[in-house]
CSV table of C-alpha atoms in Angstrom, one decimal:
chain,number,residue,atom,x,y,z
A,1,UNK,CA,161.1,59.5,384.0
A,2,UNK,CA,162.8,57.5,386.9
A,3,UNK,CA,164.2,59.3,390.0
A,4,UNK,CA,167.5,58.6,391.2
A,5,UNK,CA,167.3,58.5,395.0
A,6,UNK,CA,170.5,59.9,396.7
A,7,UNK,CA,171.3,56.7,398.3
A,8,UNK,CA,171.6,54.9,394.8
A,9,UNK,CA,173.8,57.5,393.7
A,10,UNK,CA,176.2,57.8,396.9
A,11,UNK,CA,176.3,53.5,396.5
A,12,UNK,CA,177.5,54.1,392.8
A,13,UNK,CA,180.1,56.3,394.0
A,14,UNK,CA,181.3,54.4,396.5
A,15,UNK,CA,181.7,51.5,393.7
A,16,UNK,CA,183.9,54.0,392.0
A,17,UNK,CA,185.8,55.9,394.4
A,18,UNK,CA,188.7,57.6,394.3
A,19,UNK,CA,190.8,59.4,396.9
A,20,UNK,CA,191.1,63.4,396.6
A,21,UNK,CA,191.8,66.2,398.3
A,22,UNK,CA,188.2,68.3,398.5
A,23,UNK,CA,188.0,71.2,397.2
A,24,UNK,CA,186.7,74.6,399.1
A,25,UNK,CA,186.4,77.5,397.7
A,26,UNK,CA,188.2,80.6,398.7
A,27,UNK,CA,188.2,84.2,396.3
A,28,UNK,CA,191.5,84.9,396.6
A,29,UNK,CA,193.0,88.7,396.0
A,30,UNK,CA,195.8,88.2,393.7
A,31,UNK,CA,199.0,90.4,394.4
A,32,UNK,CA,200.1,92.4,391.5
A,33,UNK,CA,204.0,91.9,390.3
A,34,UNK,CA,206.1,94.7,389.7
A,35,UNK,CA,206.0,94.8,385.7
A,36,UNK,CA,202.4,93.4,385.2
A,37,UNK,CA,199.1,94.6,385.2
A,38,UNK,CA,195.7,93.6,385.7
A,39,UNK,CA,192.9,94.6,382.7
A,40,UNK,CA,190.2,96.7,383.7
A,41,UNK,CA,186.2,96.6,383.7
A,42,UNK,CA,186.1,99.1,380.7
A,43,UNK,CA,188.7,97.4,378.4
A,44,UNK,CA,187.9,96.6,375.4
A,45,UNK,CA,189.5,94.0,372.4
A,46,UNK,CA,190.4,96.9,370.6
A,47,UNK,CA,192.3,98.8,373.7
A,48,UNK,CA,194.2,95.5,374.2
A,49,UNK,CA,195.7,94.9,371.0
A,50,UNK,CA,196.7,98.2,370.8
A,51,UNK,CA,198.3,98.0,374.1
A,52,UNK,CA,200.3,95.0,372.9
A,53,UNK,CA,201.3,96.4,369.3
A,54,UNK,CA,203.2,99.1,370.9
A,55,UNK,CA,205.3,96.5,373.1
A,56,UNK,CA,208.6,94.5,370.8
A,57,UNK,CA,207.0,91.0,373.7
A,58,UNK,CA,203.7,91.2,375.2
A,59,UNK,CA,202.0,88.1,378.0
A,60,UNK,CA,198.3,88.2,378.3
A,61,UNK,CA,197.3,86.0,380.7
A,62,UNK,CA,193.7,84.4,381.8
A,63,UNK,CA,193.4,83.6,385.4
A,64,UNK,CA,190.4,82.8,388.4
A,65,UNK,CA,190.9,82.8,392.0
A,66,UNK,CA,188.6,80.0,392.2
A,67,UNK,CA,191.1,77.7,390.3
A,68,UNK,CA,194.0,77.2,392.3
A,69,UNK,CA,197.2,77.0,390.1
A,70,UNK,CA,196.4,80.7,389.1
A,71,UNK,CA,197.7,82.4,392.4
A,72,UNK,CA,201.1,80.2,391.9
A,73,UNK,CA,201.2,80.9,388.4
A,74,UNK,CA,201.1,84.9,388.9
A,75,UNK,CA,204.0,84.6,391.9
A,76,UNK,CA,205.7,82.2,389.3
A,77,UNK,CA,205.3,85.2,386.6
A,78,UNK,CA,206.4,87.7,389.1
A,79,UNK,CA,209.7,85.6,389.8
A,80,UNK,CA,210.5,86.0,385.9
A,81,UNK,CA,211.2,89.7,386.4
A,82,UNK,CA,214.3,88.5,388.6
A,83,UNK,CA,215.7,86.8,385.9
A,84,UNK,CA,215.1,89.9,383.2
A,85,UNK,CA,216.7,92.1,386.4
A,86,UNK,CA,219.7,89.8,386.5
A,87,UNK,CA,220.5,88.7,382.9
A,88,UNK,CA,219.3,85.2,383.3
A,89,UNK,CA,217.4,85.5,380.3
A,90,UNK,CA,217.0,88.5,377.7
A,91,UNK,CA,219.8,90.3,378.9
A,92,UNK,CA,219.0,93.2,382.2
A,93,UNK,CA,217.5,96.1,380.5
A,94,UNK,CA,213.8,97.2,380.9
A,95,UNK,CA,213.6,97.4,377.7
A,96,UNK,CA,213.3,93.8,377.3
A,97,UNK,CA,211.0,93.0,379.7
A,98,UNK,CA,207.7,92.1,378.2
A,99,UNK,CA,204.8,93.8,379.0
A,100,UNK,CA,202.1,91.7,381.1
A,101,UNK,CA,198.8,91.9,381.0
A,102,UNK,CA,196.5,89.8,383.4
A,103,UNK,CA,192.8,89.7,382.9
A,104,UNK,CA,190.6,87.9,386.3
A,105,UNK,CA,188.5,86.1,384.3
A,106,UNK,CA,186.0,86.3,387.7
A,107,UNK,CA,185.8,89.2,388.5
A,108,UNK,CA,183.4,90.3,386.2
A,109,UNK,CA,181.3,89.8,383.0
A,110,UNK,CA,183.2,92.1,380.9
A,111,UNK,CA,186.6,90.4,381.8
A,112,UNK,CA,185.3,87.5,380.8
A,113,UNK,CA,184.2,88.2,378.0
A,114,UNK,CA,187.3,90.3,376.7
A,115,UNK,CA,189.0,87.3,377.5
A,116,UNK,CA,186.9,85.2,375.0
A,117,UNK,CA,187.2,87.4,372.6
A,118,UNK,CA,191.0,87.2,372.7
A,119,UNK,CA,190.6,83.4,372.2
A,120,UNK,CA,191.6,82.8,375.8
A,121,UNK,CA,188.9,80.1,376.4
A,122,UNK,CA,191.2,78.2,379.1
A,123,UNK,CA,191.7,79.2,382.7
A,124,UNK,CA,194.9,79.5,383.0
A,125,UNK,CA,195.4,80.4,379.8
A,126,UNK,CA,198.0,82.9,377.8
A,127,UNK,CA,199.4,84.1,374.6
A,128,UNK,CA,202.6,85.9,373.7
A,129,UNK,CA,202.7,88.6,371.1
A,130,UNK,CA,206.0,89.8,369.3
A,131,UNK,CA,204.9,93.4,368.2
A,132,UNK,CA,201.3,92.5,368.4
A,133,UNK,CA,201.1,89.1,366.3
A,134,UNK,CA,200.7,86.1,368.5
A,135,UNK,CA,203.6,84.3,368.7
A,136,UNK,CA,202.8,81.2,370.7
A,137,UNK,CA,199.8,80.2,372.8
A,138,UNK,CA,198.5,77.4,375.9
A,139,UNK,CA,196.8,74.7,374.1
A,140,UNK,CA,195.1,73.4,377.8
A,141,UNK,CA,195.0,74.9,380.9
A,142,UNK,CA,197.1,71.4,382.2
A,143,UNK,CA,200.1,72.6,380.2
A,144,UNK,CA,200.3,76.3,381.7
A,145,UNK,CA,203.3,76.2,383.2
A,146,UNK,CA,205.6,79.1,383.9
A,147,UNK,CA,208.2,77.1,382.4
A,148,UNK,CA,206.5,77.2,379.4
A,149,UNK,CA,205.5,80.8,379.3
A,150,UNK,CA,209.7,81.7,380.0
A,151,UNK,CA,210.3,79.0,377.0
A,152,UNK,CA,208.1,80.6,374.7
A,153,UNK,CA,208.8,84.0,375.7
A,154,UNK,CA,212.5,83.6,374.9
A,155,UNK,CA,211.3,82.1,372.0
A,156,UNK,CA,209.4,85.4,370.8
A,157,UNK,CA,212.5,87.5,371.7
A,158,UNK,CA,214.8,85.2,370.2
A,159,UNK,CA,213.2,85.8,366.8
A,160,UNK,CA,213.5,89.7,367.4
A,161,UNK,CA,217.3,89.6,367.4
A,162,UNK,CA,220.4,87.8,366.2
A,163,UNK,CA,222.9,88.9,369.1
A,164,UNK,CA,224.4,86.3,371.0
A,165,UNK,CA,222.1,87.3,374.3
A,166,UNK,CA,219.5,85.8,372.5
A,167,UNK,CA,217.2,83.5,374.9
A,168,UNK,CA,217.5,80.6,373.3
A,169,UNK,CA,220.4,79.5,372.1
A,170,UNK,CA,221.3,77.0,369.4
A,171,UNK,CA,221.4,73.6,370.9
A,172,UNK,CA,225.0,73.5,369.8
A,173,UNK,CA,226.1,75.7,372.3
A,174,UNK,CA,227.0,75.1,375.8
A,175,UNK,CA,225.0,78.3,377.5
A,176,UNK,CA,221.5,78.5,378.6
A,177,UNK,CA,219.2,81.0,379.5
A,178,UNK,CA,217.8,78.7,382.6
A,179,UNK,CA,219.5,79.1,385.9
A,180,UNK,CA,222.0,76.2,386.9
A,181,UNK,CA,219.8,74.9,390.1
A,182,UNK,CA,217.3,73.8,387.1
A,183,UNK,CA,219.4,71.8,384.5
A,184,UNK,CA,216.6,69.5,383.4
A,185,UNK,CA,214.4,72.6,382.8
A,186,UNK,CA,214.7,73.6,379.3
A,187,UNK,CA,213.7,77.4,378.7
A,188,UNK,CA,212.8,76.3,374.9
A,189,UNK,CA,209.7,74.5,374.0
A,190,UNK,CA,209.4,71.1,375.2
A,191,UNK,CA,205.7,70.2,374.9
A,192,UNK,CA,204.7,68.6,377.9
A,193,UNK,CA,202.4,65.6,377.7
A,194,UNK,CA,198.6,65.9,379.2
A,195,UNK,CA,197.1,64.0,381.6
A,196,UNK,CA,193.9,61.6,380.9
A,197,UNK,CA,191.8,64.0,382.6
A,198,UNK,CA,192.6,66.8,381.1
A,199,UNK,CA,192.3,65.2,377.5
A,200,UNK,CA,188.2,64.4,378.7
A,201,UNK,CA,187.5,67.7,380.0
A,202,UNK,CA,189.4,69.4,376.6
A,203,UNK,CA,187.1,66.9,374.3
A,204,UNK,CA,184.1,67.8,376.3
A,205,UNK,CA,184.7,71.8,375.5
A,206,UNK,CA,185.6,71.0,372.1
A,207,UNK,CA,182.5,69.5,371.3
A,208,UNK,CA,179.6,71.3,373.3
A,209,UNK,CA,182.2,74.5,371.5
A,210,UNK,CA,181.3,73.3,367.8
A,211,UNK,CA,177.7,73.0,369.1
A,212,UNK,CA,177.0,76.3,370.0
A,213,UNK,CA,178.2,77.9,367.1
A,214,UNK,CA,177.0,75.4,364.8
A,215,UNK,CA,180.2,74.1,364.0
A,216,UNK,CA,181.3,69.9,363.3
A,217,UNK,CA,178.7,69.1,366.5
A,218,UNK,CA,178.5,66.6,368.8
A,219,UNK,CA,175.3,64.6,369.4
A,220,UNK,CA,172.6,67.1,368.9
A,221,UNK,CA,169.3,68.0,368.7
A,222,UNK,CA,166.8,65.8,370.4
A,223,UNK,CA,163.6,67.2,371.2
A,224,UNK,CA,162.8,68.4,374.2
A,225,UNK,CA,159.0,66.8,374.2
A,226,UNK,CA,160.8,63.9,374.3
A,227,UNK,CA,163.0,64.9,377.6
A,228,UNK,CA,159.9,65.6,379.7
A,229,UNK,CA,159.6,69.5,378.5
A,230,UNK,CA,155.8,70.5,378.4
A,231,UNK,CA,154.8,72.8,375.7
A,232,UNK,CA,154.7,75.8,377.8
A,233,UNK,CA,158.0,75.5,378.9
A,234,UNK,CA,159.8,75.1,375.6
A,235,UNK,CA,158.1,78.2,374.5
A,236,UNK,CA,158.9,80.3,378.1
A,237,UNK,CA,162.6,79.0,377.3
A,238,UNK,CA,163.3,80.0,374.0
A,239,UNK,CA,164.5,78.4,371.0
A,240,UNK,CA,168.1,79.9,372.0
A,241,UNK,CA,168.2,78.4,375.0
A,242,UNK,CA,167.4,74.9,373.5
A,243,UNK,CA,170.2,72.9,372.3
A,244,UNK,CA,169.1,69.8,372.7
A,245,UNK,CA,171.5,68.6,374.7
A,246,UNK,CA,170.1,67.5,377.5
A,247,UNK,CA,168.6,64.0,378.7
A,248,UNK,CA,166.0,64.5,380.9
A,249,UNK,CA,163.8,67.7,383.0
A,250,UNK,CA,165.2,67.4,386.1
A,251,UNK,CA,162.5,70.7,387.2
A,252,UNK,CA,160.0,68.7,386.8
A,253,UNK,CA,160.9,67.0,390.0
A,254,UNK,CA,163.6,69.3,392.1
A,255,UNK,CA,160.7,70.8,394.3
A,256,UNK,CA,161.9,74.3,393.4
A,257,UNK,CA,160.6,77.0,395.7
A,258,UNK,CA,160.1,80.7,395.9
A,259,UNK,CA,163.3,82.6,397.4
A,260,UNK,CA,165.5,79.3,396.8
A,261,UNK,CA,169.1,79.8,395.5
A,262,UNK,CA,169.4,77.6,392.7
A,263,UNK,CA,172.7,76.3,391.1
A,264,UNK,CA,173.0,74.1,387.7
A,265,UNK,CA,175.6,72.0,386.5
A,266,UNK,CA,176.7,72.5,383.0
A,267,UNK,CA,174.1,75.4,382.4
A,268,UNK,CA,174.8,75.4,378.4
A,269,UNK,CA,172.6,78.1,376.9
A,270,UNK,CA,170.1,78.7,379.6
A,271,UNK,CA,167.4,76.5,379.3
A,272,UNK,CA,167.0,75.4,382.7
A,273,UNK,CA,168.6,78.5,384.4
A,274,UNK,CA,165.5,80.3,382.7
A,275,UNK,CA,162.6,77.9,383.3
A,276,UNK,CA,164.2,77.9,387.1
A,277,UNK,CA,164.1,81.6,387.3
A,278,UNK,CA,160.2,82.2,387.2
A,279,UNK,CA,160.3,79.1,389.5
A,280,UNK,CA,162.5,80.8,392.4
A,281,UNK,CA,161.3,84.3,391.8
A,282,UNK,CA,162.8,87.6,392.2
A,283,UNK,CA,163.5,86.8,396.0
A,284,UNK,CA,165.8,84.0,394.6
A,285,UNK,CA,168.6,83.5,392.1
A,286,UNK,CA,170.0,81.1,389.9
A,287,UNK,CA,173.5,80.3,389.2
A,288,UNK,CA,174.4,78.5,385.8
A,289,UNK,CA,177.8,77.0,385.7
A,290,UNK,CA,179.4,76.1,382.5
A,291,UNK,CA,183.4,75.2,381.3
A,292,UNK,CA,182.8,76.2,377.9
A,293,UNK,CA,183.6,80.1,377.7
A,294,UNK,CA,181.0,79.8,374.3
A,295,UNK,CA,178.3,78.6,376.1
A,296,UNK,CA,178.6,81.1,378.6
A,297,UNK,CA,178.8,84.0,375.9
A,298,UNK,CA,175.5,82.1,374.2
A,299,UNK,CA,173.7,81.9,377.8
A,300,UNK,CA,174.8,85.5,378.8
A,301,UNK,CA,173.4,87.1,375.0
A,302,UNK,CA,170.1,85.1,376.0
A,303,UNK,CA,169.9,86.4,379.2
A,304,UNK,CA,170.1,89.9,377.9
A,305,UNK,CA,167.6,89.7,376.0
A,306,UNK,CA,165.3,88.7,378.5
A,307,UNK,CA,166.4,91.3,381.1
A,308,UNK,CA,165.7,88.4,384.0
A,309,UNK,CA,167.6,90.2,387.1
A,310,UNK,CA,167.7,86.8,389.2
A,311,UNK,CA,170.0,84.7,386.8
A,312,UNK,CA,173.5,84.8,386.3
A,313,UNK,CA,176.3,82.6,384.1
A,314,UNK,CA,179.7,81.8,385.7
A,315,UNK,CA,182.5,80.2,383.9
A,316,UNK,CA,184.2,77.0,386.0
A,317,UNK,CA,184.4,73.6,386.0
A,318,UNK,CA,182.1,71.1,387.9
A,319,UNK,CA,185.1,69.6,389.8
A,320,UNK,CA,185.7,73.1,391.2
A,321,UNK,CA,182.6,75.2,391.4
A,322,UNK,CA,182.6,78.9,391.6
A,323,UNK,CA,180.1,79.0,394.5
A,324,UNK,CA,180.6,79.8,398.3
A,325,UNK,CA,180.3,77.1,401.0
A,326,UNK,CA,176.4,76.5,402.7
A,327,UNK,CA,175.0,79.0,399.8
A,328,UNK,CA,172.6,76.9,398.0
A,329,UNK,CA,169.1,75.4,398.3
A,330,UNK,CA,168.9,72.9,395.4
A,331,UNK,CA,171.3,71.9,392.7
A,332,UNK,CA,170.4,71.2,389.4
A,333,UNK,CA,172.1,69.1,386.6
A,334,UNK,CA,170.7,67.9,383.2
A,335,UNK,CA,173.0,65.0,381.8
A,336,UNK,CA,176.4,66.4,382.8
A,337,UNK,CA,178.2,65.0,385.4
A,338,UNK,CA,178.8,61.8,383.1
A,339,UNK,CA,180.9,63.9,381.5
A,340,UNK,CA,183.0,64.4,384.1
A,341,UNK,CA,186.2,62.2,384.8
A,342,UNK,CA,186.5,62.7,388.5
A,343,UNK,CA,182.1,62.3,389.4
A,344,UNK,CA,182.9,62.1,393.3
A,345,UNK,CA,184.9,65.2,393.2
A,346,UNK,CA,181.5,66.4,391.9
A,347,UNK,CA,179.0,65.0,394.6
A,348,UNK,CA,182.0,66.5,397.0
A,349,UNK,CA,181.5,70.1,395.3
A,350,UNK,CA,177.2,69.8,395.6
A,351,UNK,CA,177.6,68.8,399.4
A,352,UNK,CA,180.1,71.6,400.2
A,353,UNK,CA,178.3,74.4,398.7
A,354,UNK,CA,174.7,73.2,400.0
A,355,UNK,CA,173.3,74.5,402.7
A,356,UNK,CA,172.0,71.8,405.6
A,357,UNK,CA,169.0,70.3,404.4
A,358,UNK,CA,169.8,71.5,400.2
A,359,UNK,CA,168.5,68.8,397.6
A,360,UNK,CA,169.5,67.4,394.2
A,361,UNK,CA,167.7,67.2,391.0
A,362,UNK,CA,169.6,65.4,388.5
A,363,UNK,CA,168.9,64.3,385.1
A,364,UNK,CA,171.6,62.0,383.5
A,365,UNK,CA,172.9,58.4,382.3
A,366,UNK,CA,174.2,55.9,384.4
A,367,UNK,CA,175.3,52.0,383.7
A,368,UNK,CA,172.9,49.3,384.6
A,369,UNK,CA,173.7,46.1,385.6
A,370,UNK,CA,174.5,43.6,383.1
A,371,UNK,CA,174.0,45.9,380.1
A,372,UNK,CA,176.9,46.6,378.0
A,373,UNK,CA,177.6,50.0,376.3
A,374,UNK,CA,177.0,49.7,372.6
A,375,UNK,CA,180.4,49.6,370.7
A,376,UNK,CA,179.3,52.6,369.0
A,377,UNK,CA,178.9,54.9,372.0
A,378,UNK,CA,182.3,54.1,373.4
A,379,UNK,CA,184.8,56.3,371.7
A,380,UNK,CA,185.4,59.7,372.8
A,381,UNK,CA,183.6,61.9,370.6
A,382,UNK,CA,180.1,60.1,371.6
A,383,UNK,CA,181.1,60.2,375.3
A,384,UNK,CA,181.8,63.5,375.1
A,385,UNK,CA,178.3,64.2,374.2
């Protein structure tokens, strides 16, 4: 297998670089509205939905201080009380106001993982529930909006009544439930359209999502002899962990050491987080990182049953890791970052959160001079594997 040295990969950077803010991470605290509340450790599905049954509009809402639109989005939430309070909207009784439920996807496994199991893959995401049947949903985190949560929780109440307070009004009439000051706001659908990168990274989770439950797939299965995996280490890993997605070993030549904190980029099911564990030790940790909440859920029912203390799965995106500043001794990837549509935000995101002297090991495709791309591997669906 051919090493990439770091100087070829900051010179194809700078062939392709774009100007962007960096990104550093802060865990914020979030502060908690007036008629919301945040979901606790020992919630369960079950607990939820009942929750929500009971209530004529509920709002369940996904959010992680380590993606920045979620702090705006909660004070954004918080401001629609004002307009239940006033009239603006549904009219000023309480018993109107929905009841809001916000689950911090970060803060712990469990949360996590309740919020997967609601089908709230997306941070941000939400749904709204009219007397606990789901009313409306985000389809991508790029279109969460609080504009859209108002439009489609007037939408939900609207259904529940026929008055003539009800929040959205037929487009005959001259009233509307949106305060003057915001005229080209509509508080009824209106179906925003996506941006380019937010269509990759959707595709990307789509795919590696019908993967790992064995779904329509993406490009699987190649075997891992063929990547650089000895026999000894495809057995230590586990079939599980194996999805053979990868492209290369890039253990076989990140110089991992005893004690080291270890981070890898799109950690799928665990393969390398595993192999890396033994390699660090009990003194060390590893940190998988995946977008795909089903990958995480596949990596984290791995890691259970191997009852390894030193690794952990966290949900985030590449672009925006979930890691503290100067934390990490080596980062890992295995035919990832290609996947990403903004790759020096990435190399940005590796240098902030490794500490002085950290190293790279990273396993993926790039274009060589004078070679085209096959026709076939250019649409979306094979990029996106």
């Amino acid at each position: 297998m051919r090493v990439i040295s770091l100087h070829t990969i900051l010179f194809l950077i700078a062939q392709r670089l774009v100007i962007a803010v960096p990104y550093y991470h802060q865990r914020s605290r979030f502060t908690m509205p007036a008629f919301l509340r945040f979901a606790r450790d020992d919630e369960d599905i079950s607990s939820i939905r009942d929750e929500v049954s009971k209530s004529p509009i509920s709002l369940v809402v996904a959010v992680a201080s380590f993606v920045p639109r979620s702090k705006s989005l909660l004070a954004g939430i918080q401001k629609l009380e004002n307009e239940y309070d006033s009239g603006a909207c549904c009219g000023p009784s309480d018993a109107s106001k929905p009841t809001v439920i916000v689950i911090k996807t970060d803060e712990s496994d469990e949360l996590e993982e309740l919020a997967i199991e609601l089908g709230l893959n997306d941070v941000p995401s939400y749904q709204i529930y009219r007397n606990g049947v789901v009313m409306g949903a985000s389809e991508r985190a790029a279109d969460v909006t609080v504009d859209k949560i108002r439009s489609q929780l007037n939408s939900a109440a609207a259904a529940t009544t026929t008055t003539a307070g009800a929040c959205c009004p037929p487009s005959s009439s001259s009233t509307s439930c949106c305060p003057p000051s915001t005229p080209s706001t509509s508080c009824c659908p209106d179906g925003s359209a996506p941006t380019d990168a937010a269509d990759i990274l959707k595709l990307v989770q789509k795919s590696y999502a019908n993967t790992v439950n064995g779904e329509e797939g993406c490009c699987v299965s190649v075997q891992p002899e063929m990547l650089g995996y000895t026999q000894e280490q495809i057995i230590k890993a586990g079939k599980d962990a194996n999805l053979g997605l990868g492209c290369g070993n890039p253990i076989n030549f990140a110089n991992i050491q005893k004690g080291e904190t270890l981070v890898d980029l799109g950690s799928g099911a665990g393969i390398d987080c595993f192999l890396s564990a033994d390699l660090v030790g009990e003194e060390g940790s590893v940190i998988g990182i995946d977008m795909t909440p089903d990958m995480i859920y596949k990596a984290r029912q791995n890691l259970s049953k191997r009852g390894m203390k030193n690794v952990q799965f966290r949900l985030g995106e590449i672009e925006h890791l979930p890691v503290a500043d100067n934390t990490v001794d080596v980062v890992i990837s295995n035919c990832v970052i290609n996947l990403s549509p903004d790759k020096p935000q990435v190399f940005r995101e590796i240098y902030r959160i490794l500490k002085r002297g950290g190293r790279i090991g990273i396993s993926d495709v790039v274009i060589r001079p004078n070679k085209a791309i096959p026709q076939n591997l250019k649409s979306a669906e094979a990029l996106a594997c």
